[in-house]
Coordinates of C-alpha atoms and ligand atoms in Angstrom, one line a residue:
M8 CA -58.4 -72.7 1.5
V9 CA -54.8 -71.6 2.0
L10 CA -54.2 -67.8 2.1
V11 CA -50.5 -67.1 1.9
S12 CA -48.7 -63.8 1.7
V13 CA -45.3 -63.7 -0.1
S14 CA -43.5 -61.1 1.9
S15 CA -40.1 -59.5 2.7
S16 CA -39.2 -56.1 3.7
K17 CA -36.3 -56.2 1.2
G18 CA -37.2 -54.7 -2.2
G19 CA -36.4 -56.7 -5.2
S20 CA -35.8 -60.0 -3.3
G21 CA -38.0 -62.0 -5.7
K22 CA -41.5 -61.8 -4.1
S23 CA -43.4 -61.2 -7.4
T24 CA -41.3 -63.8 -9.3
T25 CA -42.1 -66.3 -6.5
S26 CA -45.8 -65.4 -6.3
I27 CA -46.4 -65.9 -10.0
N28 CA -44.3 -69.0 -10.4
L29 CA -45.6 -70.7 -7.2
G30 CA -49.1 -69.9 -8.4
V31 CA -48.6 -71.2 -11.9
A32 CA -46.8 -74.3 -10.7
L33 CA -49.7 -75.0 -8.4
A34 CA -52.1 -74.6 -11.3
Q35 CA -49.9 -77.0 -13.3
L36 CA -50.6 -79.5 -10.5
G37 CA -54.3 -79.1 -11.1
K38 CA -54.9 -76.7 -8.1
D39 CA -57.3 -73.8 -8.2
V40 CA -55.1 -70.8 -7.4
T41 CA -55.5 -67.1 -7.4
V42 CA -52.5 -64.8 -7.3
I43 CA -53.3 -61.2 -6.2
D44 CA -51.0 -58.2 -6.7
A45 CA -51.2 -56.9 -3.1
N46 CA -48.6 -54.2 -3.9
L47 CA -50.7 -51.1 -4.7
S48 CA -47.9 -48.5 -4.8
T49 CA -45.5 -50.4 -7.1
P50 CA -47.5 -53.2 -8.7
N51 CA -45.7 -55.6 -11.1
L52 CA -47.9 -58.6 -11.8
S53 CA -49.7 -57.2 -14.9
M54 CA -46.3 -56.2 -16.4
Y55 CA -44.7 -59.5 -15.6
L56 CA -47.6 -61.2 -17.5
G57 CA -47.6 -58.8 -20.4
A58 CA -51.0 -57.1 -19.8
P59 CA -50.2 -53.7 -18.3
N60 CA -53.4 -52.0 -19.6
L61 CA -56.2 -54.1 -18.1
P62 CA -59.5 -52.3 -17.8
I63 CA -60.5 -53.5 -14.3
T64 CA -57.9 -54.1 -11.6
L65 CA -57.8 -54.5 -7.8
H66 CA -57.7 -50.7 -7.5
H67 CA -61.2 -50.6 -9.0
V68 CA -62.4 -53.3 -6.6
L69 CA -61.0 -51.4 -3.6
K70 CA -62.7 -48.2 -4.8
G71 CA -66.0 -50.1 -4.9
E72 CA -66.2 -49.7 -8.7
A73 CA -66.0 -53.4 -9.6
H74 CA -66.6 -56.9 -8.2
I75 CA -63.5 -58.9 -7.5
H76 CA -64.5 -61.4 -10.1
E77 CA -64.4 -58.7 -12.7
A78 CA -60.8 -58.0 -11.9
T79 CA -59.9 -61.7 -12.2
Y80 CA -58.0 -62.8 -15.3
Q81 CA -57.0 -66.4 -16.2
H82 CA -53.5 -67.2 -17.4
A83 CA -53.1 -70.0 -20.0
S84 CA -51.8 -72.3 -17.1
G85 CA -55.2 -72.0 -15.4
A86 CA -53.9 -69.8 -12.6
K87 CA -56.2 -66.8 -11.9
I88 CA -54.6 -63.4 -11.5
I89 CA -55.9 -60.2 -9.9
P90 CA -53.6 -57.4 -11.0
A91 CA -53.3 -54.0 -9.6
S92 CA -53.3 -50.8 -11.7
I93 CA -50.0 -49.4 -12.7
S94 CA -51.5 -45.9 -13.0
M95 CA -50.6 -43.4 -10.3
R96 CA -54.1 -41.9 -10.6
N97 CA -55.8 -45.0 -9.4
F98 CA -53.6 -45.1 -6.2
E99 CA -55.6 -42.3 -4.4
N100 CA -58.1 -43.0 -1.7
I101 CA -57.8 -46.7 -1.5
N102 CA -56.8 -48.9 1.4
L103 CA -55.3 -52.3 0.8
A104 CA -56.7 -53.6 4.2
D105 CA -60.1 -53.4 2.6
L106 CA -59.1 -56.4 0.4
Q107 CA -60.0 -58.6 3.4
Y108 CA -63.7 -57.9 2.7
H109 CA -63.4 -59.1 -0.9
L110 CA -61.3 -62.3 -0.3
P111 CA -64.3 -64.4 0.9
H112 CA -65.7 -64.2 -2.7
I113 CA -62.6 -66.1 -4.0
K114 CA -63.2 -69.8 -3.9
S115 CA -59.7 -70.9 -4.9
E116 CA -57.9 -73.6 -2.9
F117 CA -54.8 -71.3 -2.8
I118 CA -54.8 -67.5 -2.7
I119 CA -51.3 -66.0 -3.0
L120 CA -50.8 -62.4 -2.0
D121 CA -47.8 -60.7 -3.7
G122 CA -46.7 -58.2 -1.0
A123 CA -45.0 -54.9 -1.2
A124 CA -41.5 -54.3 0.2
G125 CA -40.9 -52.4 3.4
I126 CA -42.5 -52.6 6.8
D127 CA -45.2 -49.9 6.4
A128 CA -49.0 -50.5 6.5
E129 CA -49.1 -51.5 2.8
A130 CA -46.4 -54.2 3.4
Q131 CA -48.1 -55.4 6.6
A132 CA -51.7 -55.6 5.3
P133 CA -51.2 -58.8 3.3
I134 CA -49.5 -60.5 6.3
Q135 CA -52.4 -59.4 8.5
M136 CA -55.1 -60.9 6.2
S137 CA -53.3 -64.2 5.4
D138 CA -53.1 -67.5 7.2
Q139 CA -49.5 -68.2 6.3
V140 CA -46.5 -66.1 5.4
L141 CA -43.8 -67.2 3.0
I142 CA -40.6 -65.2 3.5
V143 CA -38.5 -64.4 0.4
A144 CA -34.8 -63.5 0.7
S145 CA -31.6 -63.8 -1.2
P146 CA -28.9 -65.7 0.6
E147 CA -27.0 -62.5 1.7
L148 CA -26.9 -61.0 5.1
P149 CA -28.7 -57.7 4.4
S150 CA -31.5 -59.5 2.7
V151 CA -31.9 -62.1 5.4
A152 CA -31.7 -59.4 8.1
D153 CA -34.5 -57.6 6.4
A154 CA -36.5 -60.8 6.1
L155 CA -36.1 -61.2 9.8
K156 CA -38.1 -58.0 10.3
T157 CA -40.9 -59.5 8.2
V158 CA -40.8 -62.7 10.4
R159 CA -41.1 -60.5 13.5
I160 CA -44.0 -58.6 12.0
A161 CA -45.8 -61.8 11.1
Q162 CA -45.2 -63.3 14.5
H163 CA -46.7 -60.4 16.3
P164 CA -50.3 -61.2 15.3
G165 CA -49.3 -64.9 15.6
K166 CA -49.3 -65.8 11.9
H167 CA -47.9 -69.1 10.7
V168 CA -44.6 -68.4 9.1
R169 CA -44.5 -71.3 6.6
G170 CA -40.8 -70.9 5.9
A171 CA -38.3 -69.0 3.7
V172 CA -37.5 -69.2 0.0
L173 CA -34.0 -68.3 -1.0
T174 CA -33.8 -66.7 -4.4
R175 CA -30.9 -66.0 -6.7
A176 CA -28.9 -68.7 -4.9
G177 CA -25.8 -70.5 -6.0
H178 CA -22.9 -68.2 -5.4
H179 CA -20.0 -69.7 -3.5
L180 CA -20.2 -66.8 -1.0
D181 CA -23.9 -67.3 -0.3
L182 CA -25.0 -67.7 3.3
K183 CA -25.4 -71.4 4.2
I184 CA -28.9 -72.6 4.4
K185 CA -28.4 -73.7 8.0
N186 CA -27.2 -70.1 8.9
V187 CA -30.2 -68.6 7.2
E188 CA -32.5 -70.9 9.2
T189 CA -30.7 -70.0 12.4
I190 CA -31.1 -66.3 11.8
L191 CA -34.8 -66.5 10.7
E192 CA -35.7 -69.3 13.2
H193 CA -37.7 -70.9 10.4
P194 CA -36.9 -73.6 7.8
V195 CA -35.8 -72.8 4.3
I196 CA -38.4 -74.6 2.2
G197 CA -37.2 -73.6 -1.3
V198 CA -33.9 -72.6 -2.9
V199 CA -34.2 -71.0 -6.3
P200 CA -30.9 -70.6 -8.1
E201 CA -29.8 -67.5 -10.0
D202 CA -31.1 -68.3 -13.4
H203 CA -30.9 -66.3 -16.7
H204 CA -34.2 -68.0 -17.7
I205 CA -36.0 -65.7 -15.3
K206 CA -35.0 -62.7 -17.4
A207 CA -35.7 -64.5 -20.6
A208 CA -39.2 -65.4 -19.3
L209 CA -39.7 -61.7 -18.3
V210 CA -38.9 -60.7 -21.8
K211 CA -41.5 -63.1 -23.1
R212 CA -43.9 -61.7 -20.4
E213 CA -44.5 -65.2 -19.1
P214 CA -43.7 -67.1 -15.8
V215 CA -40.5 -69.2 -16.1
V216 CA -42.4 -72.4 -15.0
H217 CA -44.7 -71.9 -18.0
V218 CA -42.2 -71.1 -20.8
F219 CA -39.0 -72.8 -19.5
P220 CA -40.4 -75.6 -17.4
Q221 CA -37.1 -77.5 -17.4
S222 CA -34.9 -74.6 -16.3
P223 CA -33.3 -74.7 -12.9
S224 CA -35.5 -72.0 -11.4
A225 CA -38.7 -73.6 -12.8
I226 CA -37.7 -76.9 -11.3
A227 CA -37.1 -75.2 -7.9
Y228 CA -40.5 -73.5 -8.1
K229 CA -42.3 -76.7 -9.1
Q230 CA -40.7 -78.4 -6.1
L231 CA -41.9 -75.6 -3.8
A232 CA -45.4 -76.0 -5.3
S233 CA -45.4 -79.8 -4.7
Y234 CA -44.5 -79.1 -1.1
F235 CA -47.3 -76.6 -0.8
A236 CA -49.8 -78.9 -2.5
G237 CA -48.9 -81.7 -0.1
H238 CA -47.6 -83.9 -2.9
G239 CA -44.0 -83.8 -2.3
E240 CA -41.5 -84.1 0.5
L241 CA -39.8 -80.9 1.6
F242 CA -37.0 -80.7 -0.9
V243 CA -34.3 -78.1 -0.5
N244 CA -31.5 -78.5 -3.0
E245 CA -28.5 -78.0 -0.8
E246 CA -26.5 -79.5 -3.7
I247 CA -26.8 -76.4 -5.8
P248 CA -24.2 -74.3 -4.1
K249 CA -21.9 -77.3 -3.9
L250 CA -22.5 -78.0 -7.6
Y251 CA -21.6 -74.4 -8.5
K252 CA -18.5 -74.7 -6.3
A253 CA -17.5 -77.9 -8.1
M254 CA -18.1 -76.3 -11.5
R255 CA -16.0 -73.2 -10.6
W256 CA -13.2 -75.5 -9.3
M257 CA -13.4 -77.6 -12.5
I258 CA -13.1 -74.5 -14.8
G259 CA -10.3 -73.1 -12.7
L260 CA -12.0 -70.0 -11.3
R261 CA -11.0 -70.9 -7.7
Ligands
ATP320 N1 -33.8 -66.7 -9.4 C1 -33.6 -65.6 -10.1 N2 -32.6 -65.5 -11.0 C2 -32.3 -64.4 -11.7 N3 -33.0 -63.2 -11.5 C3 -34.0 -63.2 -10.6 C4 -34.4 -64.4 -9.9 N4 -35.4 -64.1 -9.1 C5 -35.8 -62.8 -9.3 N5 -34.9 -62.3 -10.2 C6 -35.0 -60.9 -10.8 O1 -34.8 -60.0 -9.7 C7 -35.6 -58.9 -9.9 C8 -36.6 -58.6 -8.7 O2 -37.5 -59.7 -8.7 P1 -39.0 -59.4 -8.2 O3 -39.7 -58.4 -9.0 O4 -39.6 -60.8 -8.2 O5 -38.7 -58.9 -6.7 P2 -39.8 -58.3 -5.7 O6 -39.3 -58.7 -4.3 O7 -41.1 -58.6 -6.1 O8 -39.5 -56.7 -5.9 P3 -40.3 -55.5 -5.3 O9 -39.8 -55.4 -3.8 O10 -39.9 -54.3 -6.1 O11 -41.8 -55.8 -5.4 C9 -36.3 -59.1 -11.2 O12 -35.6 -58.4 -12.2 C10 -36.3 -60.6 -11.4 O13 -36.3 -60.9 -12.8
MG321 MG1 -42.8 -57.3 -6.4

């Protein structure tokens, strides 16, 4: 079993998008995978998947009102999802760290924890209870600098930082992959381009790998999943920024 937290102290860096799409792409490869919304204060998974009013959520599990299996829902791809409640009322008197006592009941090959932004206890809890940490950042200095804090937090209890996924990539002014690797002292294992299909998928309340499987971001997430599943070589598409540069040159933007 691989228990991985998808983390970054930077808000809005693409953690939830990466958690869902990595999870669904692993399910498409035939893997048994559970994605958990380990972001109790600002949960997103249920909204991203079009089911905001689920009767039983992780909050109920942490309050001792339900078994974790009762809060597990299956997506059409086969991926299992454990959402958190979007209601403020359910946020009281629960501790995300208690999730560790429920995780042994999950028999999936991969468990993905979608973490909260920041560096407080809520953001650190998924890192503490996971075996591996996947760092998410956009290829800009503030985002990578924030991601470095997450690397440091993960290294303190000696967690295995699996690598970084760069999201919303492809701008000619992006940080170079090599520079990101130098700053984070870990390899970049995925590069997901800026892709309008992500928003289009959001409107459909579906993961992009499920509804637009041939889109650039879906292909990047499927490559990441192959790597995680041990099927594929590490494939980081360094050509994307160059391709964008070439396109901009061809259409006369620079
Ligand atoms: N590759 C991409 N191309 C275009 N838009 C993207 C891409 N990845 C993520 N986004 C958009 O960026 C926004 C933030 O993404 P997401 O919710 O996954 O970030 P997050 O790190 O989970 O945020 P939070 O810190 O609030 O939990 C969303 O609107 C999402 O649709
Ligand atoms: Mg999120």
